[in-house]
Amino acid sequence: MKSFILCGGLGTRLNLTVPKILAKVKNKTILEIQVEFLKKYSDNITLLTGYKNEHLKKYIKSLNLKEIYSKPTGTSDAIKSALRSLNDSERALFIYGDIYPDINLNDFLNSDTNKEIHLCIHKSKHPEDSDLINFKDNKLISVIKKPHSEKSGYSSCCLFLTDKRILKYDGKDFMKDILKQAETSVYLTDSEMLDLGTTERLKYANDKNSI
């Protein structure tokens, strides 16, 4: 199975001068942690790069990774670039580059329903600044975009399976635009799948004893 890591974002909330996937948790970059996680299941890992991709070149070489570069215009463009590299019958795994992968991936892969998108979700630890997922019978019903007044709910783990069928949908942001148009099934996990996209959450991960 081919897998793709989205790591082309600006990382403005982390105040970094390098791609945010190079932020460290317990002396390892997020990139190294994600690659170590994915290599248990995938021998073909590609970075979807953009912002300051030159900082990733040495990791691409040392970790035996591939790269697809896209101008940082939105997650949808990067994902579509990856999908165009697949055969028509291939299905691929995607993960956002600011996530600490704490999940039994086999359980998620085995739950795949072969809908256009199969999305991993969990109980949100910060619902106030997350897009929330409404679902029923393991099927996505709607996405509640932030800002909103919800105090609890479920959010994406930024881990999903998809294929070329979603190329027909328009929109710059995958989670906000493409997800609501596609036929999407969901897998609910009790794993934490930490979002490391802010300085506070990155500090929490570094302070957490179980990581």
PDB file of C-alpha atoms in Angstrom:
ATOM      1  CA  MET A   1       0.000   0.000   0.000  1.00  0.00           C
ATOM      2  CA  LYS A   2       1.206   3.502  -0.817  1.00  0.00           C
ATOM      3  CA  SER A   3       1.059   6.149   1.860  1.00  0.00           C
ATOM      4  CA  PHE A   4       1.391   9.928   1.744  1.00  0.00           C
ATOM      5  CA  ILE A   5       2.307  12.469   4.409  1.00  0.00           C
ATOM      6  CA  LEU A   6       1.000  16.003   3.924  1.00  0.00           C
ATOM      7  CA  CYS A   7       3.766  18.335   5.030  1.00  0.00           C
ATOM      8  CA  GLY A   8       3.511  21.411   2.825  1.00  0.00           C
ATOM      9  CA  GLY A   9       1.730  23.772   5.233  1.00  0.00           C
ATOM     10  CA  LEU A  10       3.125  27.031   6.604  1.00  0.00           C
ATOM     11  CA  GLY A  11       2.929  26.040  10.275  1.00  0.00           C
ATOM     12  CA  THR A  12       2.114  29.577  11.373  1.00  0.00           C
ATOM     13  CA  ARG A  13       0.674  28.487  14.734  1.00  0.00           C
ATOM     14  CA  LEU A  14       4.018  26.921  15.695  1.00  0.00           C
ATOM     15  CA  ASN A  15       6.078  29.986  14.765  1.00  0.00           C
ATOM     16  CA  LEU A  16       8.622  27.832  12.919  1.00  0.00           C
ATOM     17  CA  THR A  17      11.045  28.757  10.167  1.00  0.00           C
ATOM     18  CA  VAL A  18      11.044  25.161   8.863  1.00  0.00           C
ATOM     19  CA  PRO A  19       8.163  22.825   7.902  1.00  0.00           C
ATOM     20  CA  LYS A  20       6.201  21.938  11.028  1.00  0.00           C
ATOM     21  CA  ILE A  21       6.779  18.225  10.453  1.00  0.00           C
ATOM     22  CA  LEU A  22      10.343  18.910  11.637  1.00  0.00           C
ATOM     23  CA  ALA A  23       9.130  19.969  15.089  1.00  0.00           C
ATOM     24  CA  LYS A  24      10.344  17.511  17.718  1.00  0.00           C
ATOM     25  CA  VAL A  25       8.612  15.243  20.218  1.00  0.00           C
ATOM     26  CA  LYS A  26      10.963  13.522  22.674  1.00  0.00           C
ATOM     27  CA  ASN A  27      14.010  14.341  20.494  1.00  0.00           C
ATOM     28  CA  LYS A  28      12.500  12.901  17.301  1.00  0.00           C
ATOM     29  CA  THR A  29      10.989  14.928  14.513  1.00  0.00           C
ATOM     30  CA  ILE A  30       7.311  14.359  13.768  1.00  0.00           C
ATOM     31  CA  LEU A  31       8.485  13.172  10.351  1.00  0.00           C
ATOM     32  CA  GLU A  32      10.690  10.449  11.841  1.00  0.00           C
ATOM     33  CA  ILE A  33       7.872   9.352  14.158  1.00  0.00           C
ATOM     34  CA  GLN A  34       5.355   9.139  11.311  1.00  0.00           C
ATOM     35  CA  VAL A  35       7.715   7.290   8.976  1.00  0.00           C
ATOM     36  CA  GLU A  36       8.544   4.778  11.715  1.00  0.00           C
ATOM     37  CA  PHE A  37       4.805   4.260  12.218  1.00  0.00           C
ATOM     38  CA  LEU A  38       3.944   3.934   8.512  1.00  0.00           C
ATOM     39  CA  LYS A  39       6.802   1.594   7.628  1.00  0.00           C
ATOM     40  CA  LYS A  40       5.113  -1.152   9.641  1.00  0.00           C
ATOM     41  CA  TYR A  41       2.361  -1.130   7.026  1.00  0.00           C
ATOM     42  CA  SER A  42       3.729   0.543   3.897  1.00  0.00           C
ATOM     43  CA  ASP A  43       6.967   0.233   1.942  1.00  0.00           C
ATOM     44  CA  ASN A  44       6.153   3.185  -0.321  1.00  0.00           C
ATOM     45  CA  ILE A  45       6.000   6.524   1.527  1.00  0.00           C
ATOM     46  CA  THR A  46       5.802   9.874  -0.241  1.00  0.00           C
ATOM     47  CA  LEU A  47       6.035  13.342   1.278  1.00  0.00           C
ATOM     48  CA  LEU A  48       3.633  15.899  -0.170  1.00  0.00           C
ATOM     49  CA  THR A  49       5.814  18.958   0.273  1.00  0.00           C
ATOM     50  CA  GLY A  50       5.445  22.692  -0.282  1.00  0.00           C
ATOM     51  CA  TYR A  51       6.620  25.345   2.154  1.00  0.00           C
ATOM     52  CA  LYS A  52      10.424  25.331   2.541  1.00  0.00           C
ATOM     53  CA  ASN A  53      10.716  21.817   1.146  1.00  0.00           C
ATOM     54  CA  GLU A  54      14.497  22.203   0.875  1.00  0.00           C
ATOM     55  CA  HIS A  55      14.709  21.491   4.611  1.00  0.00           C
ATOM     56  CA  LEU A  56      13.265  18.025   3.995  1.00  0.00           C
ATOM     57  CA  LYS A  57      15.733  16.867   1.349  1.00  0.00           C
ATOM     58  CA  LYS A  58      18.167  15.152   3.726  1.00  0.00           C
ATOM     59  CA  TYR A  59      15.322  13.254   5.406  1.00  0.00           C
ATOM     60  CA  ILE A  60      13.917  12.162   2.053  1.00  0.00           C
ATOM     61  CA  LYS A  61      17.312  10.675   1.215  1.00  0.00           C
ATOM     62  CA  SER A  62      18.172   9.146   4.597  1.00  0.00           C
ATOM     63  CA  LEU A  63      14.699   7.662   5.193  1.00  0.00           C
ATOM     64  CA  ASN A  64      14.301   6.432   1.591  1.00  0.00           C
ATOM     65  CA  LEU A  65      11.211   8.503   0.897  1.00  0.00           C
ATOM     66  CA  LYS A  66       9.683   9.959  -2.258  1.00  0.00           C
ATOM     67  CA  GLU A  67       8.507  13.520  -2.799  1.00  0.00           C
ATOM     68  CA  ILE A  68       5.723  15.270  -4.681  1.00  0.00           C
ATOM     69  CA  TYR A  69       6.007  19.059  -4.507  1.00  0.00           C
ATOM     70  CA  SER A  70       3.001  21.371  -4.797  1.00  0.00           C
ATOM     71  CA  LYS A  71       2.738  25.107  -4.305  1.00  0.00           C
ATOM     72  CA  PRO A  72       1.111  25.691  -0.885  1.00  0.00           C
ATOM     73  CA  THR A  73      -2.355  26.513  -2.230  1.00  0.00           C
ATOM     74  CA  GLY A  74      -4.366  24.067  -0.121  1.00  0.00           C
ATOM     75  CA  THR A  75      -4.491  20.461   1.012  1.00  0.00           C
ATOM     76  CA  SER A  76      -6.779  19.375  -1.811  1.00  0.00           C
ATOM     77  CA  ASP A  77      -4.231  20.200  -4.515  1.00  0.00           C
ATOM     78  CA  ALA A  78      -1.535  18.202  -2.726  1.00  0.00           C
ATOM     79  CA  ILE A  79      -3.825  15.202  -2.243  1.00  0.00           C
ATOM     80  CA  LYS A  80      -4.975  15.301  -5.854  1.00  0.00           C
ATOM     81  CA  SER A  81      -1.353  15.429  -7.049  1.00  0.00           C
ATOM     82  CA  ALA A  82      -0.725  12.253  -5.075  1.00  0.00           C
ATOM     83  CA  LEU A  83      -3.838  10.535  -6.408  1.00  0.00           C
ATOM     84  CA  ARG A  84      -2.839  11.254 -10.003  1.00  0.00           C
ATOM     85  CA  SER A  85       0.298   9.179  -9.400  1.00  0.00           C
ATOM     86  CA  LEU A  86      -1.801   6.092  -8.587  1.00  0.00           C
ATOM     87  CA  ASN A  87      -3.253   3.438 -10.824  1.00  0.00           C
ATOM     88  CA  ASP A  88      -7.018   3.608 -11.270  1.00  0.00           C
ATOM     89  CA  SER A  89      -7.594   0.649  -8.951  1.00  0.00           C
ATOM     90  CA  GLU A  90      -5.207   1.776  -6.186  1.00  0.00           C
ATOM     91  CA  ARG A  91      -6.284   3.016  -2.786  1.00  0.00           C
ATOM     92  CA  ALA A  92      -3.831   4.984  -0.641  1.00  0.00           C
ATOM     93  CA  LEU A  93      -3.375   6.094   2.948  1.00  0.00           C
ATOM     94  CA  PHE A  94      -2.939   9.759   3.861  1.00  0.00           C
ATOM     95  CA  ILE A  95      -1.890  11.396   7.121  1.00  0.00           C
ATOM     96  CA  TYR A  96      -1.397  15.062   7.977  1.00  0.00           C
ATOM     97  CA  GLY A  97       2.112  15.998   9.025  1.00  0.00           C
ATOM     98  CA  ASP A  98       1.213  17.474  12.417  1.00  0.00           C
ATOM     99  CA  ILE A  99      -0.312  14.326  13.925  1.00  0.00           C
ATOM    100  CA  TYR A 100       1.244  11.972  16.469  1.00  0.00           C
ATOM    101  CA  PRO A 101       0.102   8.545  15.199  1.00  0.00           C
ATOM    102  CA  ASP A 102      -1.169   6.584  18.180  1.00  0.00           C
ATOM    103  CA  ILE A 103      -3.457   3.948  16.694  1.00  0.00           C
ATOM    104  CA  ASN A 104      -3.582   0.299  15.684  1.00  0.00           C
ATOM    105  CA  LEU A 105      -3.520   0.972  11.968  1.00  0.00           C
ATOM    106  CA  ASN A 106      -4.492  -2.595  11.097  1.00  0.00           C
ATOM    107  CA  ASP A 107      -7.852  -2.065  12.796  1.00  0.00           C
ATOM    108  CA  PHE A 108      -8.446   1.049  10.724  1.00  0.00           C
ATOM    109  CA  LEU A 109      -7.352  -0.571   7.450  1.00  0.00           C
ATOM    110  CA  ASN A 110      -9.504  -3.636   8.090  1.00  0.00           C
ATOM    111  CA  SER A 111     -12.539  -1.434   8.688  1.00  0.00           C
ATOM    112  CA  ASP A 112     -12.331   0.098   5.199  1.00  0.00           C
ATOM    113  CA  THR A 113     -15.711   0.080   3.440  1.00  0.00           C
ATOM    114  CA  ASN A 114     -14.295   1.163   0.061  1.00  0.00           C
ATOM    115  CA  LYS A 115     -16.331   4.364   0.057  1.00  0.00           C
ATOM    116  CA  GLU A 116     -14.754   7.311  -1.735  1.00  0.00           C
ATOM    117  CA  ILE A 117     -13.152   8.317   1.564  1.00  0.00           C
ATOM    118  CA  HIS A 118     -12.692   6.270   4.735  1.00  0.00           C
ATOM    119  CA  LEU A 119     -11.922   8.655   7.589  1.00  0.00           C
ATOM    120  CA  CYS A 120     -10.573   8.010  11.076  1.00  0.00           C
ATOM    121  CA  ILE A 121     -12.259  10.135  13.767  1.00  0.00           C
ATOM    122  CA  HIS A 122     -12.068  10.472  17.537  1.00  0.00           C
ATOM    123  CA  LYS A 123     -13.583  12.393  20.433  1.00  0.00           C
ATOM    124  CA  SER A 124     -12.161  15.896  20.105  1.00  0.00           C
ATOM    125  CA  LYS A 125     -10.005  17.228  22.935  1.00  0.00           C
ATOM    126  CA  HIS A 126     -10.364  20.794  21.611  1.00  0.00           C
ATOM    127  CA  PRO A 127     -13.780  20.957  19.912  1.00  0.00           C
ATOM    128  CA  GLU A 128     -13.946  24.746  20.128  1.00  0.00           C
ATOM    129  CA  ASP A 129     -11.282  25.164  17.425  1.00  0.00           C
ATOM    130  CA  SER A 130     -11.951  22.003  15.410  1.00  0.00           C
ATOM    131  CA  ASP A 131     -14.205  21.191  12.489  1.00  0.00           C
ATOM    132  CA  LEU A 132     -16.602  18.618  13.948  1.00  0.00           C
ATOM    133  CA  ILE A 133     -17.969  15.477  12.302  1.00  0.00           C
ATOM    134  CA  ASN A 134     -21.613  14.420  12.464  1.00  0.00           C
ATOM    135  CA  PHE A 135     -22.059  10.743  11.626  1.00  0.00           C
ATOM    136  CA  LYS A 136     -24.562   7.914  11.862  1.00  0.00           C
ATOM    137  CA  ASP A 137     -24.061   4.187  11.296  1.00  0.00           C
ATOM    138  CA  ASN A 138     -20.392   4.818  10.425  1.00  0.00           C
ATOM    139  CA  LYS A 139     -21.348   7.236   7.661  1.00  0.00           C
ATOM    140  CA  LEU A 140     -20.469  10.926   7.590  1.00  0.00           C
ATOM    141  CA  ILE A 141     -23.599  13.102   7.663  1.00  0.00           C
ATOM    142  CA  SER A 142     -22.154  16.618   7.842  1.00  0.00           C
ATOM    143  CA  VAL A 143     -19.174  18.741   8.859  1.00  0.00           C
ATOM    144  CA  ILE A 144     -19.626  21.576  11.363  1.00  0.00           C
ATOM    145  CA  LYS A 145     -17.042  24.144  10.376  1.00  0.00           C
ATOM    146  CA  LYS A 146     -15.333  26.361  12.908  1.00  0.00           C
ATOM    147  CA  PRO A 147     -16.100  28.870  14.292  1.00  0.00           C
ATOM    148  CA  HIS A 148     -19.074  27.310  16.054  1.00  0.00           C
ATOM    149  CA  SER A 149     -20.542  27.130  19.560  1.00  0.00           C
ATOM    150  CA  GLU A 150     -20.265  23.361  20.105  1.00  0.00           C
ATOM    151  CA  LYS A 151     -18.630  22.313  23.397  1.00  0.00           C
ATOM    152  CA  SER A 152     -18.065  18.650  22.504  1.00  0.00           C
ATOM    153  CA  GLY A 153     -18.020  16.401  19.488  1.00  0.00           C
ATOM    154  CA  TYR A 154     -15.964  14.252  17.167  1.00  0.00           C
ATOM    155  CA  SER A 155     -13.206  15.456  14.883  1.00  0.00           C
ATOM    156  CA  SER A 156     -10.984  14.034  12.194  1.00  0.00           C
ATOM    157  CA  CYS A 157      -7.746  12.292  13.159  1.00  0.00           C
ATOM    158  CA  CYS A 158      -6.378  13.572   9.815  1.00  0.00           C
ATOM    159  CA  LEU A 159      -5.852   9.967   8.736  1.00  0.00           C
ATOM    160  CA  PHE A 160      -7.831   8.546   5.817  1.00  0.00           C
ATOM    161  CA  LEU A 161      -7.970   6.211   2.855  1.00  0.00           C
ATOM    162  CA  THR A 162      -9.078   7.406  -0.561  1.00  0.00           C
ATOM    163  CA  ASP A 163      -8.604   6.954  -4.294  1.00  0.00           C
ATOM    164  CA  LYS A 164      -9.013   8.653  -7.656  1.00  0.00           C
ATOM    165  CA  ARG A 165     -12.783   8.869  -7.364  1.00  0.00           C
ATOM    166  CA  ILE A 166     -12.486  12.138  -5.420  1.00  0.00           C
ATOM    167  CA  LEU A 167     -10.633  13.932  -8.227  1.00  0.00           C
ATOM    168  CA  LYS A 168     -14.013  15.097  -9.525  1.00  0.00           C
ATOM    169  CA  TYR A 169     -14.679  17.269  -6.462  1.00  0.00           C
ATOM    170  CA  ASP A 170     -13.692  20.946  -6.212  1.00  0.00           C
ATOM    171  CA  GLY A 171     -12.332  22.916  -3.272  1.00  0.00           C
ATOM    172  CA  LYS A 172      -8.987  24.019  -1.821  1.00  0.00           C
ATOM    173  CA  ASP A 173      -9.302  22.493   1.651  1.00  0.00           C
ATOM    174  CA  PHE A 174      -9.773  18.733   1.850  1.00  0.00           C
ATOM    175  CA  MET A 175     -11.465  18.639   5.254  1.00  0.00           C
ATOM    176  CA  LYS A 176     -13.725  21.638   4.656  1.00  0.00           C
ATOM    177  CA  ASP A 177     -14.537  21.219   0.960  1.00  0.00           C
ATOM    178  CA  ILE A 178     -13.920  17.709  -0.381  1.00  0.00           C
ATOM    179  CA  LEU A 179     -14.978  15.669   2.631  1.00  0.00           C
ATOM    180  CA  LYS A 180     -18.571  16.917   2.615  1.00  0.00           C
ATOM    181  CA  GLN A 181     -18.995  16.242  -1.117  1.00  0.00           C
ATOM    182  CA  ALA A 182     -17.646  12.684  -1.164  1.00  0.00           C
ATOM    183  CA  GLU A 183     -19.284   9.479  -0.004  1.00  0.00           C
ATOM    184  CA  THR A 184     -17.448   9.081   3.291  1.00  0.00           C
ATOM    185  CA  SER A 185     -17.425   6.313   5.869  1.00  0.00           C
ATOM    186  CA  VAL A 186     -15.922   6.841   9.321  1.00  0.00           C
ATOM    187  CA  TYR A 187     -13.988   4.724  11.799  1.00  0.00           C
ATOM    188  CA  LEU A 188     -14.221   5.820  15.427  1.00  0.00           C
ATOM    189  CA  THR A 189     -11.099   5.185  17.475  1.00  0.00           C
ATOM    190  CA  ASP A 190     -10.419   5.758  21.150  1.00  0.00           C
ATOM    191  CA  SER A 191      -6.758   6.462  20.381  1.00  0.00           C
ATOM    192  CA  GLU A 192      -5.584   9.964  21.179  1.00  0.00           C
ATOM    193  CA  MET A 193      -3.958  10.769  17.795  1.00  0.00           C
ATOM    194  CA  LEU A 194      -2.525  14.027  19.125  1.00  0.00           C
ATOM    195  CA  ASP A 195      -2.772  17.154  17.001  1.00  0.00           C
ATOM    196  CA  LEU A 196       0.642  18.842  17.293  1.00  0.00           C
ATOM    197  CA  GLY A 197      -0.259  21.941  15.289  1.00  0.00           C
ATOM    198  CA  THR A 198       0.067  24.519  18.079  1.00  0.00           C
ATOM    199  CA  THR A 199       2.825  25.337  20.562  1.00  0.00           C
ATOM    200  CA  GLU A 200       0.566  24.321  23.473  1.00  0.00           C
ATOM    201  CA  ARG A 201      -0.236  20.908  21.984  1.00  0.00           C
ATOM    202  CA  LEU A 202       3.371  20.271  21.045  1.00  0.00           C
ATOM    203  CA  LYS A 203       4.391  21.031  24.628  1.00  0.00           C
ATOM    204  CA  TYR A 204       1.663  18.691  25.913  1.00  0.00           C
ATOM    205  CA  ALA A 205       3.041  15.870  23.734  1.00  0.00           C
ATOM    206  CA  ASN A 206       6.579  16.466  24.969  1.00  0.00           C
ATOM    207  CA  ASP A 207       5.411  16.491  28.591  1.00  0.00           C
ATOM    208  CA  LYS A 208       3.265  13.363  28.216  1.00  0.00           C
ATOM    209  CA  ASN A 209       4.891  10.382  29.930  1.00  0.00           C
ATOM    210  CA  SER A 210       3.279   7.689  27.801  1.00  0.00           C
ATOM    211  CA  ILE A 211       4.818   8.872  24.525  1.00  0.00           C
TER     212      ILE A 211
END
